[in-house]
Amino acid sequence: KSSGGSKQVVVALALQNGQIQIYSPARDTVVKTLEGVHESPVTDLAFGPDGSGQLVSIDESGVLVQWDIAVGSALNQISTGINEARKLLVSSDGQRVVIGSHKLEMWDLGKQSMLQSWPGHTSAIFSLEWAADETALVSAAESDRHVQIWDASPTASSAAVMRARAILAIDSDVVYTHVSVDGSVLAIGEDGVMYVWHQVAVAQRDGSTKTKSDIGQAADGVVRIVSSEDADQTVAILLARFSRVSGDEGHVMIIRGSALMPVFETLSIADSTGQFERSLVLSRAPQKNILVSSARTEAEQKLAKQQQKYDDTSATVISPVVEAIAKSQKIASDSSKQEMPSLAERVKQLSAGTDDEDAEMQDGKVGKQLTAGTLVRVLVQALHTDDQEMLNMVIDNSARTNVVRDTVLGLPTMYVLSFLQQLFVRFQTTPSKASTLLPWIRTTLTLHSAYLTTIPNLVPQLSGFYQGVEARLETHQKLLRLNGRLELVHTQIRTRELIEKDKSGRKLAQQATPVKKSKTMKPLNVYHESDSEDDEQVDGAAAWQAEESTDDDADMASDAESDNQWSDGEEEIDGIEAAASDDDDEEDESGSEQSGDDDDLEQFD
């Protein structure tokens, strides 16, 4: 950075809150904070040309900002629209900027427009460098075994930029790359081996070399460092850079060993003709005890004796529950010899199980049950020794809800996952014991959910349980359909029985009810003129009314019987006779009234 004709060294730090802090090592303090523009975490930044006092930054949302460090304000702001931008590269004149996400784009800061774009990689780019006098770009991406070289010359055609100029292949994922002044490229793989290509960027630019870019160009040289104690053990190369000293183009400075105690070394990888060695294997002493000396102290020796692996194969288990365990083992062995009951027998057991258990409890046939504290110790011991019979004895207490809860609460967290796995295995292999296993599974998942969420890769470990539950759910739907059909058949059978019972009840009621004789009612009007034709009509009308009255009485009797068709017994029949007698009384009263009317008619005649 240039300030008042003098230069001072500063370090720019990009923060997650969108701020950029300018730190001065000489002053040991933050001299400037650039803020107010970036709203997303700043992912990369780069200084402008020497003496310009400018800084360029990019955030995750693709906002590109050009800063004036001395003033602490933004000179230029461009919204590129690039999501998850990861790398930033500024040209030597400070006018062009290359942004890398999974693809590459070049922007003009002055015109605020995009100049070129390249397809890039299938994953996020983590390394981006200029090559061949800024006419080429060298990029590498995460989880990718290829380093790609792109044509970045201003005169490049659209067809040329759509395909990499060269693809450099190595045997493992790339973790670091560097480009020399003369266009040579080195890459370090995840296996700690360094691969080098001699002036590959310049050669591709000049078109002097034709490579099969589709399958990748093999390295011109491979540098591997092995342990002097074990030739099969590789000493990893962490970083490497080409020498920029004139005349030392064939030298590379490497960092090997570990990050706590790195070892710097300069290697010559070129032969007398200037070409890279095809295969260079170096032997170096491995680093041991990075933080302490190689001599073991007395305390370390004592600690090593104390940290011996626990072995209980020859131990004898002595505890208050030995007798209960032996009894449960005998019961389990006897039950295993018995044949599986049929469906009818199991249904019969379900219907009579409660009464039998109550009777056994009253007779004192059920032995003393273990407490939750004892079950915790037994469960831990069963999981530690992989004793299946002892574990089955604990699981058989699933009907005691409070004991299940207290046992699971007392189970140490280090045994939770192994206990669940044992339950899942039983849930898959013996579906008939689901009613016994599910209370333990449900309680364990509920009470230890906070611990289970901290276990990495928990879902794959629970996949067997998920599959078992899905299989049972599929079967459950079929059973529900079968249950619906059986319920329909059962309902039809019950309906038919009710209909047959109703018919038989009607027959009994008809047999028990005496037949009531019809009563002849008196005519309403009587004329005494014997020789008149009207007498015949009146007599006919009177006879018709008497017949109609007789029919009405019969209908009333039948209605009374139909009203009582659902009743049985002598009391209901007596009720019918009482109703019939009441009807007779009403008829007698109407008859007396009618006779009074007849007397009036006779007096009138």
XYZ file of C-alpha atoms in Angstrom:
605
model
C 0.000 0.000 0.000
C 1.311 3.464 -0.864
C 0.617 6.318 1.558
C 2.234 9.762 1.274
C 5.096 8.541 -0.912
C 5.920 5.670 1.488
C 4.833 2.057 1.421
C 3.638 -0.011 4.302
C 2.631 -3.637 4.473
C -0.971 -4.369 5.384
C -3.095 -7.515 5.494
C -6.720 -7.571 4.374
C -9.074 -9.879 6.301
C -12.486 -10.848 4.880
C -15.184 -11.481 7.507
C -18.437 -13.411 7.509
C -20.464 -10.311 8.389
C -19.484 -8.584 5.132
C -16.738 -6.376 6.632
C -13.117 -6.160 5.517
C -10.481 -5.259 8.090
C -7.106 -3.804 7.115
C -4.484 -4.978 9.601
C -1.022 -3.434 9.988
C 1.615 -5.918 11.235
C 3.969 -3.031 12.034
C 1.418 -1.356 14.307
C -0.185 -4.616 15.405
C -3.648 -3.133 15.033
C -6.578 -2.796 12.614
C -6.035 0.521 10.824
C -9.178 0.507 8.671
C -12.534 -1.265 8.391
C -14.305 -1.369 5.028
C -18.039 -1.880 5.446
C -21.501 -0.822 4.329
C -21.635 -2.535 0.930
C -21.408 -6.310 1.329
C -24.476 -7.910 2.905
C -23.234 -11.481 2.456
C -20.007 -13.103 3.700
C -16.949 -11.971 1.738
C -15.422 -15.042 0.087
C -12.280 -13.609 -1.567
C -10.383 -10.370 -2.135
C -7.298 -9.165 -4.014
C -5.169 -6.018 -4.001
C -4.909 -3.887 -7.120
C -1.640 -2.994 -8.840
C 1.216 -1.914 -6.583
C 0.883 1.695 -5.514
C -2.779 1.991 -6.454
C -4.045 1.639 -2.901
C -7.064 -0.276 -4.142
C -8.715 -3.512 -3.090
C -11.273 -5.648 -4.929
C -13.634 -8.013 -3.056
C -16.427 -10.450 -3.897
C -19.150 -11.969 -1.684
C -21.332 -15.077 -1.920
C -24.144 -13.237 -3.690
C -21.826 -12.083 -6.507
C -21.466 -8.406 -5.504
C -18.090 -7.116 -6.748
C -16.696 -4.028 -4.974
C -13.637 -1.881 -5.744
C -12.366 -0.099 -2.608
C -10.100 2.873 -1.906
C -8.160 1.689 1.132
C -6.895 5.126 2.197
C -10.365 6.700 2.185
C -12.188 3.545 3.304
C -15.024 3.870 0.768
C -16.221 1.975 -2.290
C -15.134 3.281 -5.687
C -17.147 0.884 -7.781
C -19.863 -1.691 -7.164
C -21.055 -4.340 -9.649
C -23.791 -6.915 -9.142
C -22.550 -9.817 -11.266
C -25.378 -12.226 -10.372
C -22.909 -15.060 -9.751
C -24.116 -17.264 -6.925
C -21.582 -18.798 -4.519
C -18.580 -16.923 -5.911
C -15.419 -18.418 -4.417
C -12.291 -16.980 -6.118
C -11.179 -13.580 -7.408
C -8.288 -12.724 -9.725
C -7.262 -9.171 -10.714
C -5.195 -8.353 -13.801
C -1.894 -6.458 -13.590
C -3.489 -3.242 -14.909
C -6.347 -3.454 -12.423
C -9.019 -3.206 -15.130
C -10.028 -6.843 -15.538
C -11.328 -9.190 -12.853
C -11.924 -12.952 -13.155
C -14.541 -14.454 -10.817
C -14.714 -18.190 -10.149
C -17.640 -20.155 -8.744
C -18.058 -23.445 -10.551
C -17.669 -21.488 -13.776
C -15.425 -18.543 -14.763
C -16.366 -15.008 -15.799
C -14.167 -12.017 -16.705
C -15.496 -8.495 -15.975
C -14.337 -5.008 -16.939
C -14.339 -2.798 -13.824
C -14.463 0.465 -15.749
C -17.316 -0.479 -18.092
C -19.033 -2.732 -15.521
C -19.653 -5.368 -18.174
C -18.729 -9.005 -18.682
C -15.991 -9.658 -21.252
C -15.755 -13.472 -21.386
C -17.054 -16.597 -19.680
C -15.840 -20.199 -19.492
C -17.733 -23.409 -18.541
C -15.372 -24.151 -15.659
C -15.774 -27.250 -13.477
C -18.592 -29.350 -12.088
C -17.683 -28.356 -8.518
C -16.612 -25.169 -6.728
C -13.294 -23.652 -7.874
C -10.719 -23.157 -5.109
C -7.594 -22.222 -7.143
C -7.310 -19.645 -9.948
C -4.122 -18.170 -11.468
C -2.906 -16.261 -14.516
C -0.521 -17.932 -16.966
C 1.386 -17.041 -20.156
C 1.363 -13.253 -19.656
C -2.292 -13.249 -18.607
C -3.417 -14.906 -21.827
C -4.411 -18.115 -20.043
C -6.141 -19.124 -16.826
C -5.263 -22.159 -14.699
C -8.072 -23.435 -12.422
C -8.692 -26.325 -10.053
C -11.880 -27.381 -8.257
C -12.826 -29.330 -5.176
C -13.039 -33.137 -5.443
C -11.571 -32.960 -8.953
C -8.511 -34.781 -10.298
C -7.996 -32.402 -13.199
C -6.329 -29.012 -13.590
C -7.723 -27.056 -16.536
C -6.097 -24.336 -18.672
C -8.385 -21.804 -20.413
C -7.739 -19.375 -23.245
C -8.030 -15.845 -21.804
C -6.574 -13.837 -24.694
C -8.737 -10.916 -25.887
C -8.720 -12.306 -29.446
C -9.988 -15.762 -28.439
C -13.009 -16.941 -30.395
C -16.241 -18.008 -28.737
C -15.583 -21.618 -29.759
C -12.107 -21.528 -28.161
C -13.355 -20.347 -24.765
C -16.084 -22.970 -24.618
C -13.491 -25.711 -24.232
C -10.409 -25.981 -22.060
C -7.133 -25.410 -23.799
C -5.616 -28.308 -21.836
C -6.701 -30.729 -19.098
C -3.990 -31.969 -16.739
C -4.750 -35.232 -14.906
C -3.327 -36.629 -11.653
C -3.999 -39.749 -9.576
C -5.889 -38.107 -6.675
C -7.953 -35.011 -5.943
C -6.086 -31.730 -6.403
C -5.444 -29.739 -3.206
C -2.950 -27.090 -4.435
C -1.663 -25.631 -7.729
C 0.973 -23.100 -8.815
C 2.086 -21.631 -12.162
C 5.617 -20.511 -12.979
C 6.620 -17.482 -15.000
C 7.486 -19.611 -18.023
C 4.092 -21.389 -17.982
C 5.006 -24.560 -16.088
C 2.328 -25.933 -13.777
C 2.579 -27.997 -10.584
C -0.222 -29.677 -8.661
C -0.249 -31.467 -5.296
C -2.642 -34.330 -4.853
C -4.512 -35.469 -1.810
C -2.021 -38.333 -1.500
C 0.847 -35.851 -0.852
C 2.522 -36.412 -4.245
C 3.549 -33.490 -6.502
C 2.952 -33.525 -10.279
C 4.628 -31.080 -12.709
C 4.099 -30.128 -16.379
C 6.844 -28.295 -18.270
C 5.714 -25.001 -19.888
C 2.319 -26.512 -20.668
C 0.472 -23.167 -20.683
C 2.823 -21.571 -23.228
C 2.894 -24.707 -25.369
C -0.874 -24.811 -25.580
C -1.022 -21.121 -26.386
C 1.436 -21.497 -29.270
C -0.306 -24.649 -30.483
C 3.013 -26.478 -30.650
C 1.707 -29.486 -28.701
C -1.442 -31.485 -29.357
C -2.891 -33.298 -26.389
C -5.950 -35.410 -25.827
C -7.728 -32.916 -23.622
C -10.769 -35.154 -23.256
C -8.913 -37.761 -21.209
C -6.268 -35.516 -19.613
C -2.571 -34.976 -20.117
C -0.246 -37.005 -17.912
C 2.371 -35.191 -15.840
C 5.883 -34.675 -17.207
C 7.335 -35.392 -13.784
C 6.219 -36.902 -10.478
C 7.926 -36.084 -7.163
C 7.363 -38.418 -4.217
C 8.948 -38.365 -0.758
C 9.048 -41.600 1.247
C 10.059 -42.391 4.806
C 13.623 -43.536 5.374
C 12.308 -46.121 7.857
C 9.519 -47.498 5.662
C 9.707 -47.144 1.889
C 5.971 -47.776 1.576
C 5.113 -44.794 3.790
C 4.731 -41.464 1.966
C 5.814 -38.198 3.541
C 3.173 -35.728 2.391
C 4.120 -32.584 0.473
C 1.880 -29.812 1.840
C 2.733 -26.846 -0.411
C 5.117 -26.072 -3.269
C 6.042 -23.086 -5.426
C 8.270 -22.570 -8.422
C 11.320 -20.429 -7.849
C 10.988 -16.951 -9.331
C 14.711 -16.303 -9.240
C 16.203 -15.901 -12.680
C 18.144 -18.997 -13.676
C 16.426 -21.262 -11.110
C 13.404 -22.183 -13.176
C 13.965 -25.901 -12.499
C 13.852 -25.474 -8.713
C 10.841 -25.857 -6.477
C 10.464 -24.931 -2.813
C 8.339 -27.436 -0.937
C 6.860 -27.686 2.556
C 6.588 -31.213 3.958
C 5.934 -32.856 7.277
C 3.115 -31.383 9.341
C 1.518 -28.028 9.919
C 2.767 -27.964 13.522
C 6.404 -28.426 12.551
C 6.823 -27.833 8.798
C 10.066 -28.564 6.994
C 11.109 -26.245 4.146
C 13.245 -27.617 1.372
C 14.286 -26.587 -2.139
C 14.396 -29.335 -4.750
C 15.873 -29.421 -8.235
C 13.416 -31.283 -10.427
C 14.982 -30.548 -13.855
C 17.718 -32.491 -15.611
C 20.678 -31.082 -17.530
C 18.492 -30.361 -20.574
C 15.987 -28.351 -18.516
C 13.257 -30.983 -18.705
C 11.566 -32.282 -15.575
C 12.610 -35.625 -14.104
C 10.121 -38.270 -15.081
C 10.020 -39.842 -11.618
C 11.820 -38.441 -8.610
C 11.645 -40.390 -5.340
C 13.308 -38.852 -2.294
C 13.897 -40.472 1.092
C 13.481 -38.344 4.182
C 13.330 -39.074 7.893
C 9.744 -39.042 9.201
C 8.754 -36.641 11.917
C 7.903 -38.164 15.275
C 6.663 -36.666 18.521
C 6.174 -33.239 17.002
C 5.466 -31.491 20.274
C 7.750 -33.518 22.634
C 11.034 -35.313 22.398
C 11.339 -38.921 21.288
C 12.420 -40.159 24.722
C 9.552 -41.550 26.768
C 9.182 -40.157 30.259
C 8.447 -42.295 33.263
C 4.980 -40.793 33.524
C 4.212 -41.774 29.919
C 5.249 -45.356 30.606
C 2.928 -45.553 33.621
C 0.127 -44.023 31.585
C 0.632 -46.578 28.826
C 0.230 -49.407 31.353
C -2.957 -47.857 32.672
C -4.411 -47.514 29.191
C -4.343 -51.224 28.388
C -7.455 -52.516 26.686
C -10.001 -54.016 29.051
C -10.478 -57.761 28.676
C -13.183 -59.560 30.651
C -13.200 -62.903 28.837
C -11.815 -64.719 31.883
C -13.892 -62.814 34.436
C -16.724 -64.430 36.405
C -19.915 -62.465 36.828
C -21.073 -62.269 40.462
C -24.037 -60.031 41.200
C -27.404 -60.144 43.022
C -29.181 -60.856 39.755
C -27.353 -64.085 38.878
C -30.259 -66.201 40.056
C -32.776 -64.103 38.111
C -30.640 -64.319 34.991
C -30.338 -68.094 35.266
C -34.092 -68.381 35.691
C -34.754 -66.171 32.673
C -32.295 -68.217 30.604
C -34.112 -71.404 31.530
C -37.468 -69.870 30.640
C -36.070 -68.621 27.332
C -34.657 -72.051 26.473
C -37.953 -73.741 27.326
C -39.920 -71.227 25.273
C -37.611 -71.683 22.294
C -38.357 -75.416 22.278
C -42.093 -74.821 22.112
C -43.725 -74.592 18.736
C -45.187 -71.326 17.532
C -48.942 -71.275 18.385
C -51.459 -70.997 15.577
C -53.485 -67.876 14.848
C -56.585 -69.297 16.547
C -54.590 -70.208 19.665
C -53.048 -66.750 19.831
C -56.486 -65.082 19.550
C -57.744 -67.344 22.335
C -54.763 -66.417 24.492
C -55.418 -62.726 23.902
C -59.021 -63.061 25.053
C -58.152 -65.077 28.161
C -54.713 -63.634 28.916
C -55.813 -60.933 31.352
C -57.822 -63.265 33.587
C -55.014 -65.831 33.692
C -52.445 -63.220 34.653
C -54.663 -61.872 37.445
C -55.199 -65.375 38.743
C -51.484 -66.099 38.723
C -50.754 -62.867 40.587
C -53.339 -63.796 43.213
C -52.000 -67.338 43.584
C -48.455 -66.004 43.945
C -47.143 -67.895 40.901
C -45.333 -64.862 39.444
C -41.876 -64.435 40.899
C -40.351 -61.264 42.256
C -39.728 -58.731 39.455
C -36.444 -56.841 39.054
C -36.255 -53.126 39.797
C -35.162 -50.438 37.310
C -31.771 -49.983 38.998
C -31.031 -53.691 38.711
C -32.171 -53.766 35.095
C -29.784 -50.903 34.253
C -26.816 -52.884 35.572
C -27.962 -56.032 33.809
C -28.512 -54.125 30.557
C -25.065 -52.495 30.662
C -23.458 -55.844 31.380
C -25.397 -57.514 28.553
C -24.372 -54.834 26.051
C -20.760 -54.874 27.228
C -20.413 -58.678 26.968
C -22.837 -59.102 24.047
C -24.919 -61.551 26.107
C -28.091 -62.063 24.082
C -29.957 -64.129 26.671
C -29.366 -61.550 29.383
C -30.516 -58.813 26.989
C -33.700 -60.738 26.205
C -34.427 -60.979 29.924
C -34.293 -57.177 30.195
C -36.434 -56.638 27.101
C -39.133 -58.965 28.440
C -40.023 -56.270 31.016
C -41.616 -54.069 28.348
C -45.068 -54.307 29.944
C -43.829 -52.370 32.999
C -43.972 -48.833 31.602
C -42.392 -47.060 34.563
C -39.571 -49.587 34.772
C -38.850 -49.183 31.039
C -38.673 -45.403 31.418
C -36.417 -45.494 34.487
C -34.144 -48.117 32.934
C -33.658 -46.107 29.747
C -33.042 -42.941 31.774
C -30.322 -44.689 33.771
C -28.623 -46.151 30.688
C -25.272 -44.387 29.989
C -25.196 -42.533 26.672
C -22.259 -44.577 25.400
C -24.533 -47.661 25.315
C -27.595 -45.987 23.765
C -26.704 -46.561 20.108
C -25.619 -50.183 20.645
C -28.857 -50.857 22.554
C -30.915 -49.398 19.708
C -29.040 -51.492 17.168
C -29.783 -54.648 19.184
C -33.469 -53.686 19.299
C -33.515 -53.002 15.550
C -31.996 -56.406 14.771
C -34.668 -58.137 16.824
C -37.384 -55.987 15.265
C -36.335 -57.194 11.784
C -35.650 -60.843 12.566
C -38.595 -61.514 14.915
C -41.564 -59.350 13.889
C -43.829 -61.292 16.251
C -42.098 -59.610 19.223
C -42.805 -56.090 17.986
C -45.181 -55.423 20.872
C -42.328 -56.181 23.282
C -39.649 -54.238 21.409
C -41.537 -51.072 20.462
C -41.907 -49.716 24.044
C -38.118 -49.877 24.438
C -37.456 -48.339 21.019
C -39.970 -45.526 21.504
C -38.722 -44.681 25.005
C -35.046 -44.736 24.008
C -35.571 -42.509 20.969
C -37.624 -40.054 23.048
C -35.444 -39.759 26.138
C -32.068 -39.787 24.333
C -33.026 -37.740 21.259
C -30.657 -34.900 22.226
C -27.696 -37.280 22.305
C -28.689 -39.110 19.124
C -28.798 -35.873 17.110
C -25.089 -35.357 17.837
C -24.071 -38.709 16.310
C -22.687 -38.313 12.755
C -24.184 -40.497 10.022
C -27.076 -41.549 12.276
C -29.591 -41.959 9.442
C -27.675 -44.801 7.687
C -27.449 -46.612 11.028
C -31.224 -46.363 11.443
C -31.994 -47.460 7.886
C -32.722 -51.037 8.947
C -35.339 -49.864 11.420
C -36.930 -47.607 8.796
C -37.172 -50.503 6.351
C -38.732 -52.735 8.992
C -41.329 -50.117 9.883
C -42.189 -49.535 6.210
C -42.578 -53.275 5.620
C -44.898 -53.566 8.610
C -46.919 -50.572 7.458
C -47.419 -52.176 4.045
C -48.617 -55.361 5.744
C -50.807 -53.292 8.084
C -52.745 -51.854 5.141
C -53.473 -55.359 3.868
C -54.616 -56.449 7.325
C -56.876 -53.418 7.575
C -58.539 -54.341 4.268
C -58.967 -57.935 5.494
C -60.416 -56.684 8.769
C -62.920 -54.536 6.866
C -64.067 -57.504 4.795
C -64.403 -59.724 7.860
C -66.370 -56.992 9.621
C -68.740 -56.765 6.641
C -69.324 -60.525 6.662
C -69.829 -60.502 10.437
C -72.364 -57.675 10.151
C -74.342 -59.562 7.485
C -74.402 -62.676 9.658
C -75.676 -60.720 12.666
C -78.316 -58.991 10.527
C -79.534 -62.339 9.212
C -79.765 -63.702 12.772
C -81.832 -60.671 13.855
C -84.197 -61.130 10.902
C -84.714 -64.825 11.714
C -85.307 -63.984 15.370
C -87.842 -61.298 14.377
C -89.800 -63.744 12.198
C -89.916 -66.359 14.937
C -91.081 -63.695 17.424
C -93.935 -62.675 15.152
C -95.125 -66.262 14.830
C -95.126 -66.730 18.604
C -97.052 -63.482 19.074
C -99.702 -64.516 16.549
C -100.121 -67.899 18.212
C -100.464 -66.358 21.697
C -102.981 -63.640 20.651
C -106.655 -64.894 20.507
C -108.713 -64.117 17.422
C -111.233 -61.408 18.176
C -114.727 -61.859 16.846
C -116.135 -59.041 14.778
C -119.101 -57.171 16.222
C -122.086 -56.095 14.140
C -122.772 -52.446 14.568
C -126.203 -50.894 14.522
C -127.325 -48.796 11.538
C -127.195 -45.038 11.887
C -130.634 -44.310 10.316
C -133.713 -46.551 10.147
C -136.839 -45.762 8.077
C -140.125 -47.538 8.745
C -141.962 -46.872 5.439
C -142.391 -50.449 4.239
C -143.850 -49.780 0.814
C -141.417 -47.142 -0.364
C -138.386 -47.665 -2.569
C -136.492 -45.494 -0.167
C -136.773 -48.232 2.499
C -134.829 -50.613 0.337
C -132.125 -48.004 -0.223
C -131.978 -47.190 3.474
C -131.836 -50.844 4.401
C -129.063 -51.359 1.882
C -127.167 -48.349 3.239
C -127.609 -49.594 6.793
C -126.346 -53.040 5.847
C -123.326 -51.482 4.073
C -122.484 -49.360 7.122
C -122.729 -52.437 9.393
C -120.286 -54.342 7.140
C -117.950 -51.372 6.992
C -117.993 -51.077 10.769
C -117.163 -54.753 11.052
C -114.205 -54.310 8.688
C -113.013 -51.262 10.635
C -112.968 -53.284 13.840
C -110.932 -56.011 12.187
C -108.449 -53.428 10.869
C -108.096 -51.846 14.306
C -107.394 -55.240 15.828
C -104.709 -56.008 13.221
C -103.131 -52.548 13.761
C -102.948 -53.203 17.469
C -101.233 -56.518 16.817
C -98.705 -54.907 14.404
C -97.870 -52.210 16.986
C -96.849 -54.911 19.382
C -94.994 -57.139 16.913
C -91.558 -56.534 18.642
C -92.935 -57.402 22.123
C -92.990 -60.801 23.792
C -94.807 -62.154 26.874
C -98.167 -62.202 28.435
C -98.084 -58.569 29.595
C -98.012 -57.243 26.012
C -100.858 -59.552 24.906
C -102.947 -58.392 27.859
C -102.265 -54.816 26.759
C -103.660 -55.599 23.323
C -106.848 -57.099 24.864
C -107.225 -54.053 27.108
C -106.969 -51.738 24.130
C -109.564 -53.824 22.289
C -111.968 -53.603 25.259
C -111.552 -49.827 25.345
C -112.483 -49.702 21.664
C -115.628 -51.734 22.423
C -116.669 -49.282 25.103
C -116.272 -46.379 22.703
C -118.363 -48.249 20.112
C -121.117 -48.885 22.692
C -121.196 -45.209 23.574
C -121.469 -44.233 19.886
C -124.200 -46.843 19.482
C -126.213 -45.376 22.345
C -125.878 -41.931 20.853
C -127.042 -43.250 17.506
C -130.084 -44.953 19.098
C -131.021 -41.610 20.654
C -130.874 -40.065 17.212
C -133.109 -42.871 15.890
C -135.779 -42.048 18.495
C -135.729 -38.431 17.388
C -136.220 -39.507 13.760
C -139.158 -41.758 14.730
C -140.831 -38.889 16.587
C -140.289 -36.669 13.552
C -141.923 -39.239 11.273
